[in-house]
Short mmCIF file of C-alpha atoms in Angstrom, two decimals:
data_model
loop_
_atom_site.label_atom_id
_atom_site.label_comp_id
_atom_site.label_asym_id
_atom_site.label_seq_id
_atom_site.Cartn_x
_atom_site.Cartn_y
_atom_site.Cartn_z
CA GLY A 30 0.00 0.00 0.00
CA GLN A 31 0.88 3.66 -0.07
CA ASN A 32 2.05 5.16 3.20
CA ILE A 33 3.79 8.36 4.21
CA ASP A 34 4.65 9.03 7.84
CA GLN A 35 5.54 12.32 9.49
CA PRO A 36 5.45 13.41 13.13
CA THR A 37 2.17 15.09 13.98
CA GLU A 38 3.60 18.07 15.82
CA MET A 39 6.98 19.55 16.72
CA THR A 40 8.00 22.52 18.84
CA ALA A 41 11.16 24.58 18.42
CA THR A 42 12.62 27.87 19.60
CA GLU A 43 13.07 31.00 17.52
CA GLY A 44 16.59 31.12 16.08
CA ALA A 45 17.15 27.37 16.48
CA ILE A 46 17.31 24.51 13.93
CA VAL A 47 14.64 21.87 13.46
CA GLN A 48 14.55 18.68 11.37
CA ILE A 49 11.23 17.25 10.18
CA ASN A 50 11.39 13.63 9.08
CA CYS A 51 9.32 11.82 6.49
CA THR A 52 9.35 8.10 5.70
CA TYR A 53 7.50 6.62 2.77
CA GLN A 54 6.41 3.35 1.21
CA THR A 55 4.86 3.86 -2.22
CA SER A 56 4.29 1.73 -5.31
CA GLY A 57 6.34 4.09 -7.45
CA PHE A 58 8.76 6.93 -6.88
CA ASN A 59 9.42 9.91 -9.12
CA GLY A 60 10.41 12.48 -6.56
CA LEU A 61 9.60 13.83 -3.12
CA PHE A 62 8.17 17.24 -2.35
CA TRP A 63 7.98 19.43 0.71
CA TYR A 64 5.25 22.03 1.00
CA GLN A 65 4.53 24.64 3.65
CA GLN A 66 0.96 25.38 4.66
CA HIS A 67 -0.03 28.21 6.95
CA ALA A 68 -3.33 27.82 8.76
CA GLY A 69 -6.28 28.57 6.50
CA GLU A 70 -4.12 28.87 3.39
CA ALA A 71 -3.14 26.72 0.41
CA PRO A 72 0.12 24.75 0.41
CA THR A 73 3.13 26.48 -1.11
CA PHE A 74 6.10 24.69 -2.66
CA LEU A 75 9.38 24.47 -0.71
CA SER A 76 11.56 21.80 -2.28
CA TYR A 77 11.81 18.82 -4.59
CA ASN A 78 14.25 15.88 -4.40
CA VAL A 79 14.50 13.14 -6.98
CA LEU A 80 18.11 12.05 -6.42
CA ASP A 81 19.78 11.08 -3.15
CA GLY A 82 21.43 13.85 -1.23
CA LEU A 83 20.93 17.29 0.17
CA GLU A 84 19.31 20.22 -1.62
CA GLU A 85 19.88 23.60 0.02
CA LYS A 86 17.74 26.67 -0.56
CA GLY A 87 18.42 29.53 1.80
CA ARG A 88 17.36 28.66 5.35
CA PHE A 89 15.65 25.47 4.16
CA SER A 90 17.35 22.22 3.10
CA SER A 91 15.87 18.89 2.10
CA PHE A 92 17.52 15.48 2.12
CA LEU A 93 16.54 12.25 0.36
CA SER A 94 17.62 8.62 0.71
CA ARG A 95 15.69 6.49 -1.79
CA SER A 96 17.13 3.21 -0.50
CA LYS A 97 15.82 3.97 2.99
CA GLY A 98 12.54 5.57 1.90
CA TYR A 99 13.46 8.59 3.98
CA SER A 100 13.58 12.34 3.68
CA TYR A 101 13.95 15.25 6.02
CA LEU A 102 13.38 18.98 5.86
CA LEU A 103 15.86 21.10 7.80
CA LEU A 104 14.91 24.61 8.83
CA LYS A 105 17.65 26.89 10.16
CA GLU A 106 17.50 30.22 12.01
CA LEU A 107 13.86 29.67 12.80
CA GLN A 108 11.55 32.66 12.63
CA MET A 109 8.07 33.05 14.07
CA LYS A 110 6.66 33.11 10.53
CA ASP A 111 7.91 29.52 10.08
CA SER A 112 5.07 28.37 12.34
CA ALA A 113 3.04 26.29 9.88
CA SER A 114 2.34 22.74 8.79
CA TYR A 115 4.93 21.03 6.61
CA LEU A 116 3.64 18.45 4.16
CA CYS A 117 5.70 15.68 2.63
CA ALA A 118 4.45 14.25 -0.68
CA VAL A 119 5.73 11.54 -3.03
CA LYS A 120 5.13 11.61 -6.77
CA ASP A 121 4.25 8.10 -7.86
CA SER A 122 4.50 6.83 -11.42
CA ASN A 123 0.98 7.95 -12.41
CA TYR A 124 1.48 11.71 -12.03
CA GLN A 125 -0.20 11.67 -8.67
CA LEU A 126 1.13 12.99 -5.41
CA ILE A 127 0.64 10.89 -2.28
CA TRP A 128 0.54 13.21 0.72
CA GLY A 129 1.52 12.76 4.33
CA ALA A 130 -0.74 14.16 7.04
CA GLY A 131 1.68 17.00 7.71
CA THR A 132 3.77 18.11 10.67
CA LYS A 133 2.55 21.12 12.62
CA LEU A 134 5.59 23.17 13.65
CA ILE A 135 5.19 25.50 16.62
CA ILE A 136 7.84 28.16 17.11
CA LYS A 137 8.27 29.64 20.58
CA PRO A 138 10.06 32.93 21.31
CA ASN B 4 -1.10 35.55 -14.65
CA ALA B 5 -3.83 34.94 -12.11
CA GLY B 6 -2.54 31.39 -11.53
CA VAL B 7 -5.20 29.02 -10.19
CA THR B 8 -8.52 30.54 -9.19
CA GLN B 9 -11.35 28.85 -7.33
CA THR B 10 -14.92 29.89 -6.64
CA PRO B 11 -16.67 30.11 -4.29
CA LYS B 12 -14.40 30.71 -1.28
CA PHE B 13 -17.03 29.58 1.21
CA ARG B 14 -20.30 27.66 0.89
CA ILE B 15 -22.86 26.12 3.20
CA LEU B 16 -25.00 23.34 1.72
CA LYS B 17 -27.93 21.44 3.12
CA ILE B 18 -27.84 17.65 3.00
CA GLY B 19 -28.96 16.43 -0.41
CA GLN B 20 -28.19 19.65 -2.28
CA SER B 21 -25.80 19.76 -5.21
CA MET B 22 -23.19 22.28 -6.28
CA THR B 23 -20.23 22.83 -8.58
CA LEU B 24 -16.86 24.07 -7.41
CA GLN B 25 -15.14 26.02 -10.14
CA CYS B 26 -11.41 25.91 -10.91
CA THR B 27 -9.60 27.80 -13.64
CA GLN B 28 -5.90 28.11 -14.44
CA ASP B 29 -4.27 30.43 -16.97
CA MET B 30 -0.82 28.79 -17.12
CA ASN B 31 -1.69 26.32 -19.90
CA HIS B 32 -0.95 23.39 -17.58
CA ASN B 33 -2.01 19.96 -18.76
CA TYR B 34 -2.41 18.36 -15.34
CA MET B 35 -5.10 19.46 -12.94
CA TYR B 36 -6.14 18.02 -9.58
CA TRP B 37 -8.88 18.24 -6.99
CA TYR B 38 -7.99 17.54 -3.38
CA ARG B 39 -9.89 17.65 -0.14
CA GLN B 40 -8.29 18.38 3.20
CA ASP B 41 -10.02 17.54 6.45
CA PRO B 42 -8.93 19.31 9.67
CA GLY B 43 -5.45 18.22 10.80
CA MET B 44 -5.07 15.90 7.86
CA GLY B 45 -3.10 15.79 4.63
CA LEU B 46 -4.47 16.18 1.14
CA LYS B 47 -6.60 13.43 -0.38
CA LEU B 48 -6.84 13.24 -4.17
CA ILE B 49 -10.42 13.19 -5.45
CA TYR B 50 -9.98 13.36 -9.24
CA TYR B 51 -7.30 14.42 -11.65
CA SER B 52 -6.92 15.18 -15.33
CA VAL B 53 -3.88 14.90 -17.61
CA GLY B 54 -5.44 16.93 -20.41
CA ALA B 55 -8.69 18.17 -21.92
CA GLY B 56 -11.17 15.33 -22.28
CA ILE B 57 -9.26 13.00 -19.92
CA THR B 58 -10.12 12.48 -16.27
CA ASP B 59 -9.36 9.78 -13.73
CA LYS B 60 -10.31 8.86 -10.19
CA GLY B 61 -8.04 9.53 -7.27
CA GLU B 62 -8.15 8.10 -3.77
CA VAL B 63 -11.60 9.39 -2.67
CA PRO B 64 -13.85 9.90 -5.75
CA ASN B 65 -17.19 8.72 -4.34
CA GLY B 66 -19.84 11.43 -4.30
CA TYR B 67 -18.01 13.62 -6.82
CA ASN B 68 -17.79 14.07 -10.55
CA VAL B 69 -15.52 16.11 -12.81
CA SER B 70 -15.22 17.18 -16.41
CA ARG B 71 -12.39 18.74 -18.44
CA SER B 72 -13.72 20.25 -21.64
CA THR B 73 -10.94 22.85 -21.88
CA THR B 74 -7.32 23.08 -20.72
CA GLU B 75 -8.23 25.97 -18.42
CA ASP B 76 -11.26 24.68 -16.53
CA PHE B 77 -11.71 21.70 -14.23
CA PRO B 78 -15.01 21.92 -12.30
CA LEU B 79 -15.87 19.54 -9.46
CA ARG B 80 -19.49 18.52 -9.03
CA LEU B 81 -20.98 17.38 -5.72
CA GLU B 82 -24.22 15.48 -6.07
CA LEU B 83 -26.45 14.84 -3.05
CA ALA B 84 -24.19 16.53 -0.50
CA ALA B 85 -23.52 14.65 2.75
CA PRO B 86 -21.99 15.85 6.05
CA SER B 87 -18.92 13.70 5.29
CA GLN B 88 -18.15 16.08 2.42
CA THR B 89 -17.58 18.97 4.81
CA SER B 90 -13.97 19.87 4.06
CA VAL B 91 -11.63 22.34 2.38
CA TYR B 92 -11.28 21.69 -1.32
CA PHE B 93 -8.14 22.66 -3.22
CA CYS B 94 -7.65 22.69 -6.96
CA ALA B 95 -4.10 22.48 -8.29
CA SER B 96 -2.41 22.50 -11.65
CA TRP B 97 0.92 21.11 -12.84
CA THR B 98 3.07 21.05 -15.92
CA ASP B 99 6.24 19.13 -16.63
CA SER B 100 8.04 21.28 -14.08
CA TYR B 101 7.93 20.00 -10.58
CA GLU B 102 5.84 22.52 -8.68
CA GLN B 103 2.10 22.12 -8.19
CA TYR B 104 0.27 25.43 -8.07
CA PHE B 105 -2.70 25.58 -5.73
CA GLY B 106 -5.82 27.67 -5.74
CA PRO B 107 -6.87 29.44 -2.51
CA GLY B 108 -9.38 26.74 -1.57
CA THR B 109 -13.13 26.41 -1.07
CA ARG B 110 -14.40 25.88 2.48
CA LEU B 111 -17.54 23.75 2.28
CA THR B 112 -19.89 22.93 5.14
CA VAL B 113 -22.74 20.45 4.71
CA THR B 114 -25.40 20.56 7.43
#
């Protein structure tokens, strides 16, 4: 079956670093996405990994290990505006995205 | 470009009523998607389309119908609304690049 697991909620301190993990088991794999979703808003794209390794984009980095079915999103120098849900999604072979339930990140001053 | 637009933003339906959620994109994307998102949950795919005239079921298609007569428009039809269809509905479009573009969402309550 198709399964994507993420922690339900995480708490971190402003200025710190946080790592949000995602593990997946899907019938096909054509890339892994991370999206940010603020409460009451639509998801917005953060990153895309299709090959193993680390992709860095400013304060955000995303890592993928296809052999382990594992990814993480790393957020550095946390700001209050980073309080949001972070959704992990896998693109399967049929041009569909399979979505995790999301990780709610709470930033404390 | 307006991107992906959805109407209405909010709607309250009575059980058994029907309605159409509108979705339009002006980016000439071939792929379009309808998702629903229940509180605290991820996105569930209802229907998708890979081009005009082609639609396919996603994970949770029961109670919904779609059509894709043009590249731009991908309406979602709810027939005989039920309380279980209370949710936030997002339309998204995609091309051969890797980013899905989302509309602002429609918040639907069925009572």
